[in-house]
Short mmCIF file of C-alpha atoms in Angstrom, two decimals:
data_model
loop_
_atom_site.label_atom_id
_atom_site.label_comp_id
_atom_site.label_asym_id
_atom_site.label_seq_id
_atom_site.Cartn_x
_atom_site.Cartn_y
_atom_site.Cartn_z
CA MET X 80 46.70 -4.53 -11.54
CA ASP X 81 46.68 -6.76 -14.62
CA LYS X 82 44.27 -9.55 -13.62
CA THR X 83 45.53 -11.95 -16.31
CA GLN X 84 49.26 -11.66 -15.71
CA SER X 85 50.68 -14.47 -13.59
CA GLN X 86 54.05 -15.25 -12.07
CA ALA X 87 55.25 -18.39 -10.29
CA LYS X 88 54.92 -18.06 -6.53
CA PRO X 89 55.25 -20.58 -3.69
CA LEU X 90 51.60 -20.25 -2.62
CA PRO X 91 48.47 -20.69 -4.81
CA VAL X 92 47.22 -17.11 -4.49
CA SER X 93 46.43 -15.63 -7.89
CA LYS X 94 45.94 -12.04 -8.95
CA GLN X 95 42.39 -12.94 -9.92
CA MET X 96 41.72 -13.94 -6.30
CA VAL X 97 43.02 -10.60 -5.05
CA TRP X 98 41.01 -8.69 -7.64
CA ALA X 99 37.81 -10.56 -6.71
CA ALA X 100 38.44 -9.83 -3.02
CA TYR X 101 38.91 -6.12 -3.76
CA GLN X 102 35.61 -6.05 -5.67
CA LYS X 103 33.83 -7.37 -2.56
CA VAL X 104 35.58 -5.13 -0.04
CA LYS X 105 35.02 -1.89 -1.95
CA THR X 106 31.24 -2.25 -1.67
CA LYS X 107 31.25 -2.72 2.10
CA GLY X 108 32.36 -0.74 5.16
CA LYS X 109 34.30 2.46 4.61
CA ALA X 110 35.99 2.66 8.03
CA TYR X 111 39.76 3.16 7.93
CA GLY X 112 42.38 1.14 9.81
CA VAL X 113 45.54 2.07 11.71
CA ASP X 114 47.16 3.51 8.57
CA GLY X 115 44.36 6.06 8.17
CA MET X 116 43.92 5.04 4.52
CA SER X 117 40.39 5.25 3.15
CA MET X 118 39.11 3.24 0.20
CA LYS X 119 39.45 6.39 -1.94
CA ASP X 120 43.10 6.71 -0.88
CA PHE X 121 43.69 3.02 -1.58
CA GLU X 122 42.19 3.31 -5.06
CA ALA X 123 44.36 6.31 -5.90
CA LYS X 124 47.22 3.79 -6.30
CA LEU X 125 45.07 0.75 -6.92
CA ASN X 126 47.37 -1.31 -9.14
CA GLY X 127 50.37 -0.88 -6.89
CA ASN X 128 48.46 -1.60 -3.70
CA LEU X 129 46.80 -4.73 -5.10
CA TYR X 130 50.10 -5.96 -6.52
CA LYS X 131 51.74 -5.56 -3.13
CA ILE X 132 49.01 -7.60 -1.43
CA TRP X 133 49.22 -10.35 -4.05
CA ASN X 134 53.03 -10.47 -4.03
CA ARG X 135 53.22 -10.81 -0.26
CA LEU X 136 50.32 -13.25 0.10
CA ALA X 137 51.63 -15.49 -2.68
CA SER X 138 55.18 -15.50 -1.33
CA GLY X 139 54.23 -16.18 2.30
CA THR X 140 55.62 -12.84 3.48
CA TYR X 141 52.34 -11.10 4.27
CA PHE X 142 52.05 -9.94 7.89
CA PRO X 143 48.89 -8.09 8.89
CA PRO X 144 49.13 -4.69 10.56
CA ALA X 145 47.40 -4.02 13.87
CA VAL X 146 43.64 -3.53 13.94
CA ARG X 147 42.19 -0.21 15.08
CA GLU X 148 39.89 -0.62 18.05
CA VAL X 149 36.66 1.37 18.14
CA GLU X 150 33.82 1.23 20.63
CA ILE X 151 30.11 1.26 19.86
CA PRO X 152 27.29 1.28 22.43
CA LYS X 153 25.47 -1.96 23.22
CA LYS X 154 21.79 -2.17 24.10
CA ASP X 155 22.68 -2.76 27.78
CA GLY X 156 24.52 0.57 27.94
CA LYS X 157 28.01 -0.94 27.80
CA MET X 158 30.43 -0.62 24.92
CA ARG X 159 31.19 -3.23 22.28
CA LYS X 160 34.77 -3.28 20.99
CA LEU X 161 35.28 -3.66 17.25
CA GLY X 162 38.61 -4.23 15.53
CA ILE X 163 38.87 -2.42 12.18
CA PRO X 164 41.54 -3.79 9.80
CA THR X 165 43.14 -1.62 7.15
CA VAL X 166 41.61 -1.62 3.67
CA GLY X 167 44.51 -3.70 2.37
CA ASP X 168 44.19 -6.22 5.17
CA ARG X 169 40.44 -6.56 4.59
CA ILE X 170 41.26 -7.53 1.01
CA ALA X 171 43.93 -10.02 2.15
CA GLN X 172 41.55 -11.57 4.68
CA THR X 173 38.85 -11.85 2.02
CA VAL X 174 41.23 -13.75 -0.28
CA VAL X 175 41.90 -16.41 2.36
CA LYS X 176 38.33 -16.45 3.67
CA ASP X 177 36.90 -17.08 0.19
CA TYR X 178 39.48 -19.81 -0.43
CA MET X 179 38.63 -21.56 2.85
CA GLU X 180 34.89 -21.13 2.55
CA THR X 181 34.58 -23.08 -0.68
CA SER X 182 35.81 -26.24 1.04
CA ILE X 183 34.58 -26.01 4.64
CA ASP X 184 31.16 -24.33 4.50
CA ASN X 185 29.42 -27.55 3.48
CA LEU X 186 30.71 -29.15 6.70
CA PHE X 187 28.71 -26.78 8.91
CA HIS X 188 25.45 -27.76 10.56
CA GLU X 189 22.23 -26.93 8.73
CA ASN X 190 21.05 -24.89 11.74
CA SER X 191 24.10 -22.61 11.62
CA TYR X 192 22.92 -19.51 9.78
CA GLY X 193 25.35 -16.69 10.47
CA TYR X 194 27.77 -15.29 7.87
CA ARG X 195 27.37 -18.19 5.47
CA PRO X 196 26.64 -18.27 1.73
CA LEU X 197 22.92 -18.83 1.01
CA LYS X 198 22.07 -18.53 4.73
CA SER X 199 20.40 -15.56 6.41
CA ALA X 200 19.08 -14.16 9.66
CA HIS X 201 15.54 -14.42 8.28
CA GLN X 202 16.02 -18.16 7.79
CA ALA X 203 17.16 -18.53 11.40
CA LEU X 204 14.18 -16.51 12.63
CA GLU X 205 11.72 -18.52 10.53
CA LYS X 206 13.16 -21.76 11.89
CA ALA X 207 12.91 -20.43 15.45
CA ARG X 208 9.30 -19.40 14.76
CA ILE X 209 8.48 -22.97 13.73
CA ASN X 210 10.27 -24.51 16.70
CA VAL X 211 8.68 -22.35 19.41
CA ARG X 212 5.32 -23.70 18.26
CA GLN X 213 6.53 -27.29 18.63
CA TYR X 214 8.65 -26.95 21.78
CA ASP X 215 7.35 -25.32 24.98
CA TRP X 216 10.71 -24.19 26.39
CA VAL X 217 13.71 -22.25 25.13
CA ILE X 218 17.26 -21.79 26.40
CA ASP X 219 18.33 -18.29 25.39
CA MET X 220 22.13 -18.62 25.41
CA ASP X 221 24.58 -15.76 25.84
CA ILE X 222 28.28 -16.62 25.67
CA LYS X 223 30.11 -14.08 27.79
CA GLY X 224 32.54 -12.01 25.69
CA PHE X 225 32.75 -14.69 23.02
CA PHE X 226 34.86 -12.82 20.45
CA ASP X 227 37.15 -11.46 23.20
CA ASN X 228 37.70 -14.80 24.92
CA ILE X 229 37.78 -17.39 22.15
CA SER X 230 40.92 -19.54 22.46
CA HIS X 231 43.50 -19.32 19.68
CA ASP X 232 44.75 -22.84 20.42
CA LEU X 233 41.27 -24.30 20.06
CA ILE X 234 40.58 -22.39 16.83
CA LEU X 235 43.84 -23.66 15.36
CA LYS X 236 42.97 -27.18 16.53
CA ALA X 237 39.64 -26.90 14.70
CA LEU X 238 41.44 -25.58 11.60
CA ASP X 239 43.73 -28.61 11.63
CA LYS X 240 40.66 -30.84 11.31
CA VAL X 241 39.32 -29.24 8.15
CA VAL X 242 42.14 -27.34 6.42
CA THR X 243 45.02 -29.26 4.90
CA GLU X 244 46.91 -26.28 3.45
CA LYS X 245 49.66 -25.14 5.80
CA TRP X 246 49.72 -21.65 4.28
CA VAL X 247 46.04 -21.10 5.13
CA ARG X 248 46.64 -22.12 8.75
CA MET X 249 49.73 -19.90 8.83
CA TYR X 250 47.81 -16.80 7.76
CA CYS X 251 44.89 -17.54 10.08
CA LYS X 252 47.36 -17.80 12.96
CA ARG X 253 48.89 -14.43 12.01
CA TRP X 254 45.46 -12.79 11.93
CA LEU X 255 44.59 -14.25 15.32
CA GLU X 256 47.82 -12.89 16.75
CA MET X 257 47.81 -9.43 15.15
CA PRO X 258 48.00 -6.67 17.79
CA VAL X 259 45.32 -4.11 18.59
CA GLN X 260 45.67 -0.33 18.56
CA LYS X 261 43.60 0.86 21.52
CA THR X 262 41.55 4.03 21.45
CA ASP X 263 44.38 5.89 23.22
CA GLY X 264 46.84 4.86 20.49
CA ALA X 265 48.66 2.18 22.47
CA ILE X 266 49.52 -1.05 20.63
CA VAL X 267 48.60 -4.13 22.65
CA SER X 268 49.59 -7.71 21.84
CA LYS X 269 47.15 -10.61 22.07
CA ASP X 270 47.45 -13.11 24.92
CA GLY X 271 46.29 -16.17 23.03
CA ARG X 272 42.62 -15.22 23.16
CA GLY X 273 40.16 -13.27 21.05
CA THR X 274 39.47 -12.51 17.42
CA PRO X 275 38.33 -8.99 16.49
CA GLN X 276 34.71 -8.31 15.65
CA GLY X 277 34.97 -6.31 12.46
CA GLY X 278 37.53 -8.56 10.84
CA VAL X 279 36.60 -10.29 7.59
CA ILE X 280 37.85 -13.72 8.57
CA SER X 281 36.69 -13.60 12.21
CA PRO X 282 33.09 -14.79 11.54
CA LEU X 283 34.33 -17.82 9.60
CA LEU X 284 36.78 -18.74 12.37
CA ALA X 285 34.05 -18.23 14.98
CA ASN X 286 31.69 -20.48 13.01
CA LEU X 287 34.35 -23.14 12.77
CA PHE X 288 35.06 -22.95 16.51
CA LEU X 289 31.39 -23.21 17.49
CA HIS X 290 30.81 -25.95 14.92
CA TYR X 291 32.91 -28.22 17.13
CA ALA X 292 32.34 -26.53 20.49
CA PHE X 293 28.54 -26.53 20.22
CA ASP X 294 26.86 -27.73 17.00
CA MET X 295 28.52 -31.15 16.68
CA TRP X 296 28.63 -31.65 20.44
CA ILE X 297 24.91 -31.11 21.04
CA THR X 298 23.99 -33.08 17.90
CA LYS X 299 25.92 -36.10 19.14
CA LYS X 300 25.22 -35.84 22.87
CA HIS X 301 21.59 -34.69 22.67
CA PRO X 302 20.25 -35.58 19.21
CA SER X 303 16.63 -34.82 20.16
CA ILE X 304 17.43 -31.15 20.88
CA CYS X 305 16.76 -28.50 18.20
CA PHE X 306 18.59 -25.19 17.95
CA GLU X 307 19.31 -22.16 15.78
CA ARG X 308 22.71 -20.49 15.81
CA TYR X 309 23.68 -17.22 14.16
CA ALA X 310 27.40 -16.74 14.95
CA ASP X 311 27.45 -16.70 18.79
CA ASP X 312 23.69 -16.07 19.18
CA VAL X 313 22.14 -19.42 20.07
CA ILE X 314 18.55 -20.51 20.82
CA VAL X 315 17.95 -24.08 22.09
CA HIS X 316 14.49 -25.74 22.18
CA CYS X 317 13.24 -28.27 24.74
CA HIS X 318 9.91 -29.97 25.42
CA THR X 319 9.91 -29.58 29.22
CA LYS X 320 11.36 -27.27 31.86
CA ARG X 321 13.17 -30.16 33.49
CA VAL X 322 14.90 -31.06 30.24
CA ALA X 323 15.77 -27.38 29.63
CA GLU X 324 17.41 -27.12 33.08
CA TYR X 325 19.41 -30.29 32.47
CA ILE X 326 20.52 -29.25 28.97
CA LEU X 327 21.53 -25.82 30.27
CA GLU X 328 23.78 -27.48 32.87
CA GLN X 329 25.31 -29.63 30.13
CA ILE X 330 25.90 -26.62 27.86
CA SER X 331 27.51 -24.70 30.72
CA GLU X 332 29.92 -27.57 31.33
CA ARG X 333 30.68 -27.79 27.62
CA MET X 334 31.46 -24.08 27.38
CA SER X 335 33.79 -24.42 30.36
CA GLN X 336 35.61 -27.25 28.58
CA CYS X 337 36.03 -24.88 25.61
CA GLN X 338 37.43 -22.11 27.87
CA LEU X 339 34.25 -20.04 27.64
CA GLU X 340 31.35 -19.33 29.98
CA LEU X 341 27.68 -18.50 29.71
CA HIS X 342 26.68 -15.06 30.91
CA PRO X 343 24.96 -15.70 34.26
CA LEU X 344 22.45 -12.85 33.88
CA LYS X 345 21.74 -12.91 30.16
CA THR X 346 21.38 -16.67 29.74
CA LYS X 347 17.86 -17.75 30.66
CA ILE X 348 15.17 -20.37 30.32
CA VAL X 349 12.02 -19.07 28.62
CA TYR X 350 8.49 -20.50 28.59
CA CYS X 351 6.90 -20.12 25.15
CA LYS X 352 3.49 -19.29 26.57
CA ASP X 353 0.43 -19.17 24.36
CA TYR X 354 -3.29 -19.79 24.71
CA LYS X 355 -2.77 -23.56 24.86
CA ARG X 356 0.12 -23.61 27.34
CA LYS X 357 -1.05 -23.34 30.95
CA GLU X 358 2.15 -23.60 32.99
CA THR X 359 3.49 -20.58 34.88
CA HIS X 360 6.98 -19.18 34.49
CA LYS X 361 8.22 -15.65 35.09
CA ILE X 362 10.15 -15.36 31.80
CA VAL X 363 8.00 -15.64 28.66
CA GLN X 364 10.02 -13.54 26.22
CA PHE X 365 13.43 -13.63 24.50
CA ASP X 366 15.18 -11.54 21.86
CA PHE X 367 16.93 -13.03 18.85
CA LEU X 368 18.54 -11.15 15.96
CA GLY X 369 16.69 -7.90 16.63
CA PHE X 370 13.27 -9.51 17.11
CA SER X 371 11.34 -10.29 20.26
CA PHE X 372 9.55 -13.63 20.69
CA GLN X 373 6.68 -13.41 23.18
CA PRO X 374 2.91 -14.01 23.55
CA ARG X 375 1.12 -11.80 21.02
CA PRO X 376 -2.59 -11.38 20.22
CA THR X 377 -3.11 -13.08 16.88
CA LYS X 378 -6.25 -13.53 14.81
CA ASP X 379 -7.08 -17.09 13.86
CA TYR X 380 -8.19 -16.72 10.24
CA ARG X 381 -10.19 -19.95 10.41
CA THR X 382 -12.33 -18.96 13.41
CA GLY X 383 -11.87 -15.18 13.51
CA ARG X 384 -10.97 -15.38 17.21
CA ILE X 385 -8.10 -13.37 18.76
CA GLN X 386 -5.79 -15.68 20.71
CA ASN X 387 -2.31 -15.37 22.17
CA GLN X 388 0.33 -16.99 19.96
CA PHE X 389 4.04 -17.13 20.79
CA ASP X 390 5.36 -15.11 17.88
CA LEU X 391 8.01 -12.59 16.87
CA SER X 392 8.07 -8.93 15.97
CA ILE X 393 10.66 -6.16 16.03
CA SER X 394 12.14 -5.91 19.53
CA LYS X 395 11.89 -2.84 21.77
CA ALA X 396 15.67 -2.46 21.61
CA SER X 397 15.54 -2.37 17.80
CA GLN X 398 12.66 0.10 17.87
CA LYS X 399 14.60 2.36 20.21
CA LYS X 400 17.65 2.25 17.95
CA ILE X 401 15.58 3.17 14.89
CA VAL X 402 13.87 6.05 16.70
CA GLU X 403 17.26 7.36 17.82
CA GLU X 404 18.52 7.26 14.23
CA ILE X 405 15.40 9.05 12.97
CA ASN X 406 15.90 11.74 15.61
CA SER X 407 19.60 12.08 14.73
CA PHE X 408 18.72 13.29 11.22
CA ARG X 409 16.89 16.30 12.71
CA ILE X 410 14.83 16.57 9.53
CA HIS X 411 12.42 19.01 11.17
CA ARG X 412 15.24 21.58 10.94
CA TRP X 413 15.68 21.20 7.17
CA SER X 414 13.20 23.98 6.46
CA THR X 415 15.19 25.33 3.52
CA GLY X 416 15.06 22.03 1.61
CA ALA X 417 12.29 20.24 -0.25
CA ILE X 418 10.51 17.16 1.02
CA GLU X 419 11.95 15.21 -1.93
CA GLU X 420 15.45 15.86 -0.55
CA ILE X 421 14.41 14.36 2.78
CA ALA X 422 13.01 11.29 1.01
CA ASP X 423 16.24 10.84 -0.97
CA THR X 424 18.40 11.19 2.13
CA LEU X 425 16.39 8.66 4.13
CA TYR X 426 15.76 6.19 1.31
CA SER X 427 18.53 3.66 2.00
CA LYS X 428 17.92 3.69 5.77
CA LEU X 429 14.16 3.25 5.47
CA GLN X 430 14.45 0.54 2.83
CA GLY X 431 17.03 -1.32 4.91
CA TRP X 432 14.76 -1.32 7.97
CA ILE X 433 11.79 -2.42 5.86
CA ASN X 434 13.73 -5.23 4.21
CA TYR X 435 14.89 -6.62 7.55
CA TYR X 436 12.27 -5.83 10.19
CA GLY X 437 9.26 -5.85 7.88
CA LYS X 438 9.61 -9.57 7.26
CA PHE X 439 7.44 -10.53 10.26
CA ARG X 440 4.18 -8.99 11.58
CA LYS X 441 4.26 -6.02 9.22
CA TRP X 442 1.38 -4.23 10.94
CA GLU X 443 3.32 -4.00 14.21
CA PHE X 444 6.54 -2.94 12.52
CA LEU X 445 4.79 -0.07 10.70
CA ASN X 446 4.12 1.64 14.04
CA ILE X 447 7.81 2.52 14.24
CA PHE X 448 7.30 5.13 11.50
CA ARG X 449 4.95 7.20 13.65
CA ARG X 450 8.06 8.99 14.96
CA LEU X 451 9.15 9.80 11.41
CA SER X 452 5.68 11.15 10.63
CA PHE X 453 5.87 13.38 13.69
CA ARG X 454 9.21 14.75 12.50
CA LEU X 455 7.81 15.33 9.01
CA MET X 456 4.85 17.20 10.49
CA GLN X 457 7.32 19.39 12.40
CA TRP X 458 9.15 19.99 9.12
CA VAL X 459 5.88 21.07 7.48
CA GLN X 460 5.20 23.48 10.35
CA ASN X 461 8.68 25.01 10.12
CA LYS X 462 8.75 25.07 6.32
CA TYR X 463 5.35 26.63 5.76
CA LYS X 464 4.97 28.52 9.07
CA ILE X 465 1.99 26.41 10.10
CA THR X 466 1.22 26.51 13.80
CA SER X 467 -1.57 23.94 13.85
CA VAL X 468 -0.59 20.30 14.32
CA LYS X 469 -3.82 19.26 12.62
CA GLN X 470 -3.10 21.39 9.57
CA SER X 471 0.42 19.96 9.24
CA TYR X 472 -1.05 16.45 9.46
CA ILE X 473 -3.58 17.25 6.72
CA TRP X 474 -0.87 18.76 4.51
CA LEU X 475 1.30 15.63 4.86
CA ARG X 476 -1.62 13.26 4.35
CA ASN X 477 -2.66 15.06 1.16
CA TYR X 478 0.93 15.04 -0.09
CA GLN X 479 1.09 11.29 0.47
CA ILE X 480 -2.14 10.82 -1.51
CA LYS X 481 -0.63 12.75 -4.45
CA HIS X 482 2.85 11.16 -4.15
CA PRO X 483 2.33 7.70 -2.57
CA ASN X 484 5.75 6.42 -3.66
CA LEU X 485 7.85 9.31 -2.37
CA PHE X 486 9.02 7.69 0.88
CA ALA X 487 9.98 4.02 1.21
CA HIS X 488 7.62 3.48 4.14
CA TRP X 489 4.73 5.07 2.20
CA ARG X 490 5.29 2.55 -0.61
CA TYR X 491 5.41 -0.21 1.98
CA GLY X 492 1.94 0.61 3.22
CA TYR X 493 2.24 3.19 6.01
CA LYS X 494 -0.79 5.45 6.03
CA GLN X 495 -0.34 9.00 7.25
#
């Protein structure tokens, strides 16, 4: 598609906007939508496909196809439903999302961190780390089926407050209402609720909804309360248990007003117990963004003493997921390949885990790679017909000494 060519259209959607959206989408998820078209298929007729998206968006005649529903396992054993748009629709959503974001992102609360430019999960975690040292109690919020139950009417009401362009509201309404293709192939219409996880524009709409439903509400009604929010994951800080119980009641009422509810089993009040805090409470741990906050032995570098601090490290659920992924590669069976091939295959996965989970308490995170070392030792035994576990360990240790930068976790500091 010629990025410089322009034609008069009723709506201010340019070809440059569509091209920029395509550049973003092509570097992300490769899952296909209901049309079965992959990114490679889309790019086989790139100019024509991009022109079609631009022409329809700019003329007001773009109607999104259904999203393809897929299920992925959750840490509680249940399944999470994701809605996968087509490649073309991901590009169209990105055009409108980028247009909206430039004007409304600066309205969001400073403690809203999810899916925002220049904001990150690490920033939310660092803020939570600071706050659990200043506040003794935490409300660990879980909004039951948030993305499935969010009200279309209330999202559109929020949009009316911040978006003046009718065409933007029109397209957002169409995306909210687009049907879902279930796993059995049936096409199901929406009933005025829900926005698909997996959609490009869904996180922005969710942020806008919770900006009014939670962020602005708690800031105005309870200005002394601190919180961190990453999409629908919310942590609230209080000084006393009594205040935490009262604020939780208030939040529950607020969610009900917004046609949502807190999960009765997953929402909990947590005591941030450390060596200074002497109260008793049965729950002294919560998970947030893949990390677990709980009492942890920590060395005081001023005194040299080991004392319990309420701090974060990779959660057990995240550890389990990583171990399962390591096992899924079955590298101990790759006896015909070289160890360099294993390192190349695992590079992006290992580096991704290091970049995210290695941010806090590195020495605890490194333990997760013991499973990988065990698999590599099995590979050595199968490759070189070594029966002794000790000999395979020595072989791998010596190889690490000679090639310390081969694996990402070796470079990061893991010692065999």
